[in-house]
Amino acid sequence: MRRCFLLVLPLMFLLAACMSDGRRFTPEAWRQVDQFERNAFTADLIGRRLLIGKKWHEVNQMLGPGRTLGQEASTWNVALDKDTGAPVVLQVDFRDGIAYRAKVHRE
């Protein structure tokens, strides 16, 4: 059983690498790309939970100003849907001014 796990583990890492282009989020890299080409960073942002637990102003320092949807959420454009042309956004949800969830969806 242990041998099977050791054989499967490298395949899991290879599959994860294929699903992402390997771009790690940094505020500088985020700001350097067009707003509709930022989707490459969303898996890293969400996977490493970089925004979770941050205050609203800290998230805005990292990502720049987004669209504020009341006190509960903000969004940032990250891509355009290839089929419809609709914006794809990163949405960060806040509770008591603290980020508790980040997700990507089409508007």
XYZ file of C-alpha atoms in Angstrom:
107
model
C 0.000 0.000 0.000
C 2.798 2.410 0.889
C 4.511 1.739 -2.435
C 1.309 2.635 -4.339
C 1.073 5.910 -2.436
C 4.679 6.765 -3.295
C 3.941 6.106 -6.970
C 0.725 8.149 -6.983
C 2.122 11.157 -5.121
C 4.363 12.405 -7.973
C 1.445 12.008 -10.398
C -0.713 14.189 -8.157
C 1.923 16.933 -8.186
C 2.254 16.663 -11.959
C -1.507 16.950 -12.408
C -1.653 20.003 -10.130
C 1.135 21.648 -12.118
C -0.712 21.048 -15.380
C -3.887 22.661 -14.049
C -2.092 25.921 -13.246
C 0.509 27.843 -15.160
C 2.573 28.008 -11.961
C 2.255 31.755 -11.440
C 2.515 32.698 -7.823
C 0.713 35.772 -6.617
C 2.621 38.854 -5.577
C 1.064 42.304 -5.452
C 3.683 43.505 -7.930
C 2.992 40.735 -10.457
C -0.783 41.283 -10.080
C -0.427 44.988 -10.888
C 1.811 44.372 -13.903
C -0.747 42.390 -15.906
C -3.965 43.517 -17.540
C -7.021 43.123 -15.321
C -8.463 40.489 -17.667
C -5.271 38.387 -17.559
C -5.075 37.924 -13.793
C -6.872 34.580 -13.662
C -3.498 32.820 -13.562
C -3.022 34.150 -10.023
C -6.402 33.162 -8.598
C -5.544 29.508 -7.902
C -2.516 30.621 -5.889
C -4.451 33.337 -4.036
C -7.234 30.931 -3.114
C -5.079 27.836 -2.585
C -2.649 29.523 -0.207
C -5.515 31.447 1.445
C -3.523 34.668 1.092
C -6.552 36.917 1.551
C -8.345 35.038 4.316
C -8.122 36.769 7.680
C -7.012 40.069 6.165
C -8.831 43.323 6.858
C -10.635 45.054 3.990
C -7.935 47.701 3.585
C -5.176 45.046 3.577
C -6.897 43.169 0.739
C -7.210 46.422 -1.193
C -3.518 47.146 -0.633
C -2.662 43.723 -2.084
C -5.065 43.784 -5.055
C -5.663 47.486 -5.647
C -9.123 49.004 -5.608
C -11.928 46.670 -6.571
C -15.676 47.060 -6.926
C -17.191 47.220 -3.470
C -20.501 45.427 -3.062
C -21.561 46.953 0.236
C -19.614 46.015 3.341
C -19.889 42.296 2.619
C -17.913 41.807 -0.607
C -15.564 43.242 -3.214
C -14.710 41.978 -6.709
C -11.791 42.272 -9.111
C -11.840 41.403 -12.824
C -9.515 38.516 -13.626
C -10.580 37.277 -17.094
C -13.233 37.303 -19.790
C -15.350 34.226 -20.438
C -14.261 32.832 -23.817
C -17.795 31.873 -24.836
C -19.851 34.844 -23.653
C -17.332 37.642 -23.142
C -18.722 38.151 -19.633
C -16.245 39.232 -16.955
C -14.823 36.571 -14.677
C -14.215 38.011 -11.215
C -12.410 37.220 -8.020
C -14.876 37.876 -5.207
C -13.743 38.325 -1.631
C -16.422 38.103 1.049
C -16.016 39.952 4.339
C -17.551 39.479 7.752
C -17.002 42.286 10.255
C -14.403 43.763 7.882
C -12.324 40.544 7.722
C -12.005 38.395 4.579
C -13.390 34.909 5.177
C -13.906 33.579 1.641
C -12.460 34.098 -1.842
C -13.946 32.593 -4.992
C -13.933 33.029 -8.746
C -17.131 33.241 -10.799
C -18.660 34.740 -13.941
C -20.708 37.881 -13.599
